[in-house]
Amino acid sequence: MQCDRCGTEAVMHAAYSGLHLCSKHFRESVESRVRRRIRDDALLSDAATADDPETWLVGLSGGKDSVVLTHLLEETFSADPRVELVALTIHEGIEGYRDASLEACLKLTDDLGIEHEVVSYTDEYGVQMDSVAEDDPEGMAPCAYCGVFRRDALARYADEHGADKVLMGHNLDDEAQTAMMNLLSGDIAQVAKHFDASLGNFEEREVEDSPFVPRAKPLRDIPEKEVALYAHLSDLPVHMSECPHASEAYRNEIQELLYTLEDGHPGTRHSIMSGYEELARLAAEAHRGDDGPRGECDRCGAPTTNEICRKCDLVDAVGGELPGDD
């Protein structure tokens, strides 16, 4: 195969677009699509200035998605005084997995020269995910516990750093899977929350009155395999192993379904997300305010509609301890 743009040897063929691209033009294509997404989402506020920059907290796990995102953000905004990047790595306490990925995070942030914070479940919740997965007091998949703890840690450290936005490395496959799961569950309220939490243009999302730092996903137009290829061709430090506790059975079924559909009908994932984001926007407009008044957790002060937030419930269930607990 030859590159459609320069005639040199192609390294990939994107069936959904028909393009054959060499290494140089493939990387330029990924970079262009991510920067277009940043513009289309109005990620950088017009109010940001060199004297009053925005702080973006990047969730950096050391996997391909978060490493590529951090690399592209630094490459795009390193000379822009309106943006300050801070990377946050969360150590869950998974033997033989997170230590290796943390090395990738440290190398990347050292190479890029960006601020990097590391926090652990041990310090934050008095638990390690290996023990939680083994005991499983709530009878849930390990990802269910970890997701609650991870979201809480990201939210609290974003608030501590005065972050304006939290940026996540979710790719096209991730988002198409979530879209399908929400649609198949028939949970329109969840679709609405998805939009305001992390999808769409910031000028269309309700973020001003939210107690949470808004999230964004600049990689959500890029297929997972292309993210992996970009990381490889750019020689980025990436930890490629999968978490040993990953067990989201339903998501895996949706993933296989989408692989089959994409093979037979290239562009399916892009079409799903295009339609889903518009439906999610309409759902958000219709459902805003349905949750009722939001208060604070009686124990930790986190935003919640209940007396005790889900994180505190789970910390108690797994025998953990929050900082400051007697």
XYZ file of C-alpha atoms in Angstrom:
326
model
C 0.000 0.000 0.000
C 1.081 3.539 -0.708
C 0.180 6.675 1.205
C -2.618 8.557 -0.545
C -0.923 11.870 0.230
C 2.741 11.344 -0.624
C 3.084 7.936 -2.280
C 5.460 6.476 0.309
C 4.758 3.200 2.099
C 1.532 3.313 4.107
C 1.458 2.074 7.697
C -2.322 1.972 8.044
C -5.587 1.822 6.148
C -8.633 3.473 7.692
C -11.562 1.516 6.258
C -14.092 4.086 7.516
C -12.447 6.838 5.425
C -10.724 4.753 2.736
C -7.414 6.500 3.409
C -3.993 4.825 3.261
C -1.457 6.859 5.232
C 2.281 6.737 5.877
C 3.682 7.264 9.365
C 4.108 11.025 8.944
C 0.666 11.691 7.498
C -1.040 9.283 9.878
C 0.377 11.113 12.884
C -0.572 14.449 11.339
C -4.103 13.130 10.811
C -4.480 12.129 14.471
C -3.087 15.448 15.659
C -5.417 17.368 13.331
C -8.507 15.490 14.509
C -7.672 15.988 18.189
C -7.063 19.705 17.709
C -10.296 20.026 15.754
C -12.132 18.328 18.603
C -10.554 20.767 21.066
C -11.818 23.665 18.936
C -15.264 22.173 18.317
C -15.758 21.535 22.033
C -14.633 25.087 22.882
C -12.293 23.478 25.374
C -10.239 26.627 25.864
C -12.463 29.393 27.173
C -12.333 32.821 25.557
C -11.885 34.188 29.066
C -8.517 32.462 29.529
C -5.548 34.840 29.351
C -1.827 34.754 30.040
C -2.499 36.571 33.331
C -5.430 34.300 34.228
C -4.786 30.926 32.557
C -6.942 27.811 32.751
C -5.626 24.797 34.640
C -6.313 21.430 33.025
C -5.873 18.305 35.120
C -5.037 15.300 32.924
C -5.809 11.802 34.178
C -2.545 10.007 33.370
C -2.559 6.235 33.910
C 0.437 5.329 31.757
C -1.716 3.472 29.243
C -1.729 4.365 25.555
C -4.761 6.676 25.661
C -3.720 8.907 28.540
C -0.088 9.024 27.367
C -1.067 10.060 23.840
C -3.493 12.658 25.206
C -0.902 14.159 27.543
C 1.681 14.221 24.746
C -0.698 15.947 22.310
C -1.889 18.495 24.857
C 1.661 19.432 25.783
C 2.645 19.621 22.124
C -0.346 21.825 21.320
C -0.311 24.159 24.333
C 3.294 24.196 25.578
C 3.826 27.672 24.141
C 0.330 28.926 25.041
C 0.369 30.861 28.328
C -3.420 30.538 28.607
C -3.147 26.844 29.586
C -1.403 25.147 32.511
C -1.270 21.341 32.459
C -1.106 19.157 35.561
C -0.979 15.355 35.266
C -2.495 13.175 37.993
C -1.688 9.475 38.359
C -3.739 7.326 40.723
C -2.066 4.265 42.246
C -4.822 1.784 43.059
C -2.631 -0.823 44.718
C -2.513 -3.509 42.027
C 0.647 -5.580 42.308
C 2.679 -5.989 39.121
C 0.499 -3.563 37.171
C 0.353 0.005 38.443
C 4.026 0.206 39.433
C 5.024 -0.526 35.831
C 2.579 1.996 34.404
C 3.714 4.595 36.943
C 7.221 4.321 35.488
C 5.788 5.251 32.089
C 3.999 8.237 33.647
C 7.146 9.452 35.364
C 9.213 9.166 32.196
C 6.618 10.988 30.101
C 6.094 13.895 32.486
C 9.855 14.210 33.016
C 10.407 14.286 29.250
C 7.642 16.854 28.765
C 8.507 18.906 31.829
C 4.959 19.117 33.176
C 3.765 19.022 36.775
C 2.861 15.522 37.924
C 1.007 14.412 41.055
C 0.728 10.808 42.273
C -1.935 9.736 44.776
C -2.785 6.298 46.131
C -5.878 4.473 47.319
C -3.858 3.505 50.400
C -3.406 7.144 51.426
C -6.844 8.299 50.298
C -9.088 5.391 51.338
C -6.942 3.036 53.400
C -7.376 0.193 50.903
C -5.660 -1.484 47.974
C -7.576 -2.757 44.964
C -5.987 -6.212 45.188
C -7.618 -6.692 48.596
C -10.906 -5.120 47.515
C -11.122 -7.422 44.474
C -10.363 -10.468 46.612
C -12.859 -9.679 49.383
C -15.591 -8.095 47.185
C -17.979 -7.355 50.088
C -20.639 -5.822 47.820
C -20.605 -8.615 45.232
C -19.601 -6.215 42.441
C -17.046 -6.261 39.654
C -13.713 -4.726 40.788
C -14.186 -1.963 38.202
C -17.318 -0.805 40.052
C -15.363 -0.075 43.246
C -12.391 1.343 41.395
C -14.522 3.637 39.246
C -16.085 5.293 42.298
C -12.738 5.775 44.045
C -11.022 7.009 40.887
C -13.720 9.570 40.068
C -13.613 10.858 43.628
C -9.815 11.210 43.618
C -9.843 13.027 40.286
C -12.607 15.382 41.437
C -10.952 16.209 44.755
C -7.496 16.818 43.314
C -8.982 18.877 40.490
C -10.641 21.027 43.118
C -7.455 21.186 45.203
C -5.443 22.398 42.189
C -8.126 24.882 41.187
C -8.498 23.033 37.895
C -10.974 24.392 35.387
C -11.319 21.093 33.541
C -10.420 17.420 33.920
C -9.210 15.800 30.695
C -9.580 12.078 30.132
C -8.063 9.809 27.457
C -11.257 8.024 26.385
C -11.059 7.022 22.719
C -13.764 6.456 20.099
C -14.241 2.801 21.032
C -14.666 3.665 24.717
C -17.286 6.307 24.020
C -19.205 4.266 21.442
C -19.405 1.401 23.946
C -20.722 3.712 26.657
C -23.239 5.199 24.238
C -24.555 1.766 23.286
C -24.749 0.652 26.918
C -26.758 3.740 27.874
C -29.099 3.407 24.915
C -29.681 -0.323 25.401
C -30.441 0.245 29.086
C -33.110 2.784 28.142
C -31.764 5.152 30.798
C -32.394 8.549 29.217
C -31.499 10.370 32.429
C -28.041 8.768 32.278
C -27.698 9.821 28.644
C -28.494 13.373 29.720
C -25.907 13.268 32.517
C -23.312 11.896 30.088
C -23.672 14.967 27.878
C -23.292 17.573 30.614
C -20.517 15.607 32.326
C -18.136 15.084 29.419
C -19.599 15.434 25.909
C -20.261 18.252 23.519
C -19.381 21.886 23.247
C -18.742 23.643 26.546
C -21.050 26.432 25.433
C -23.929 23.906 25.230
C -23.231 22.034 28.460
C -24.541 23.068 31.858
C -21.317 23.398 33.813
C -21.578 26.747 35.597
C -23.832 25.538 38.416
C -22.316 22.065 38.718
C -20.364 21.261 41.917
C -18.049 19.069 39.830
C -15.107 20.180 37.710
C -16.241 19.505 34.110
C -14.557 16.753 32.113
C -13.525 16.584 28.460
C -12.399 13.807 26.126
C -10.339 15.173 23.225
C -9.475 11.665 21.895
C -13.071 10.567 21.409
C -12.872 10.796 17.604
C -9.822 8.504 17.415
C -10.294 4.695 17.216
C -8.454 2.677 19.850
C -6.127 0.951 17.365
C -5.109 4.317 15.926
C -4.256 5.626 19.397
C -2.056 2.560 19.929
C -0.387 2.996 16.537
C 0.231 6.691 17.180
C 1.889 5.869 20.516
C 4.096 3.280 18.822
C 5.121 5.475 15.886
C 5.824 8.400 18.213
C 7.944 6.185 20.497
C 6.009 7.240 23.591
C 6.542 5.488 26.956
C 3.419 3.362 27.262
C 2.462 0.502 29.561
C 0.332 -1.775 27.390
C -0.765 -4.462 29.888
C -4.418 -4.708 30.834
C -5.495 -4.386 34.460
C -5.680 -7.919 35.945
C -8.969 -7.037 37.658
C -10.721 -5.763 34.522
C -13.980 -7.688 34.338
C -16.697 -5.544 32.798
C -18.520 -8.430 31.141
C -21.355 -6.389 29.622
C -18.997 -3.778 28.189
C -16.926 -6.577 26.666
C -20.028 -7.951 24.936
C -20.793 -4.488 23.525
C -17.171 -4.181 22.415
C -17.360 -7.426 20.448
C -20.661 -6.351 18.891
C -19.156 -3.061 17.746
C -16.086 -4.829 16.334
C -18.390 -7.013 14.229
C -20.476 -4.067 13.046
C -17.386 -1.992 12.250
C -15.860 -4.825 10.209
C -18.997 -5.142 8.108
C -19.947 -1.480 8.068
C -16.888 0.782 8.434
C -17.728 4.039 10.162
C -20.305 2.535 12.533
C -18.568 3.876 15.645
C -18.376 7.393 14.230
C -22.058 7.273 13.222
C -23.099 6.049 16.663
C -21.292 8.905 18.379
C -22.530 11.539 15.961
C -26.155 10.588 16.552
C -25.703 9.864 20.245
C -24.179 13.250 21.036
C -27.130 15.033 19.430
C -29.618 12.820 21.295
C -27.664 13.358 24.516
C -27.813 17.126 24.037
C -31.584 17.026 23.619
C -31.920 14.708 26.618
C -29.776 17.019 28.740
C -31.940 20.016 27.875
C -35.054 18.047 28.856
C -33.755 16.483 32.079
C -31.679 19.182 33.730
C -32.763 19.676 37.319
C -34.514 16.307 37.610
C -32.160 15.069 40.348
C -33.523 17.543 42.845
C -31.376 19.706 45.135
C -27.831 18.494 45.600
C -26.250 18.633 49.019
C -23.014 17.529 50.657
C -22.022 14.206 52.136
C -22.401 14.341 55.916
C -19.093 12.523 56.291
C -16.672 13.932 53.683
C -18.467 16.952 52.216
C -18.506 15.633 48.640
C -21.491 16.644 46.468
C -24.297 14.074 46.694
C -28.077 13.790 46.626
C -27.949 11.437 49.640
C -26.841 11.903 53.227
C -23.725 9.791 52.593
C -21.994 9.662 49.202
C -21.335 6.416 47.352
C -17.596 6.667 47.949
C -18.034 6.785 51.716
C -20.465 3.863 51.543
C -17.874 1.789 49.709
C -14.995 2.838 51.956
C -16.996 1.501 54.906
C -17.947 -1.671 53.007
C -14.324 -2.548 52.206
C -13.012 -1.673 55.659
C -11.150 1.393 54.521
C -10.498 4.688 56.257
C -10.622 8.274 55.073
C -7.949 10.805 56.120
C -9.089 12.426 59.342
C -11.234 9.489 60.463
C -10.878 8.654 64.119
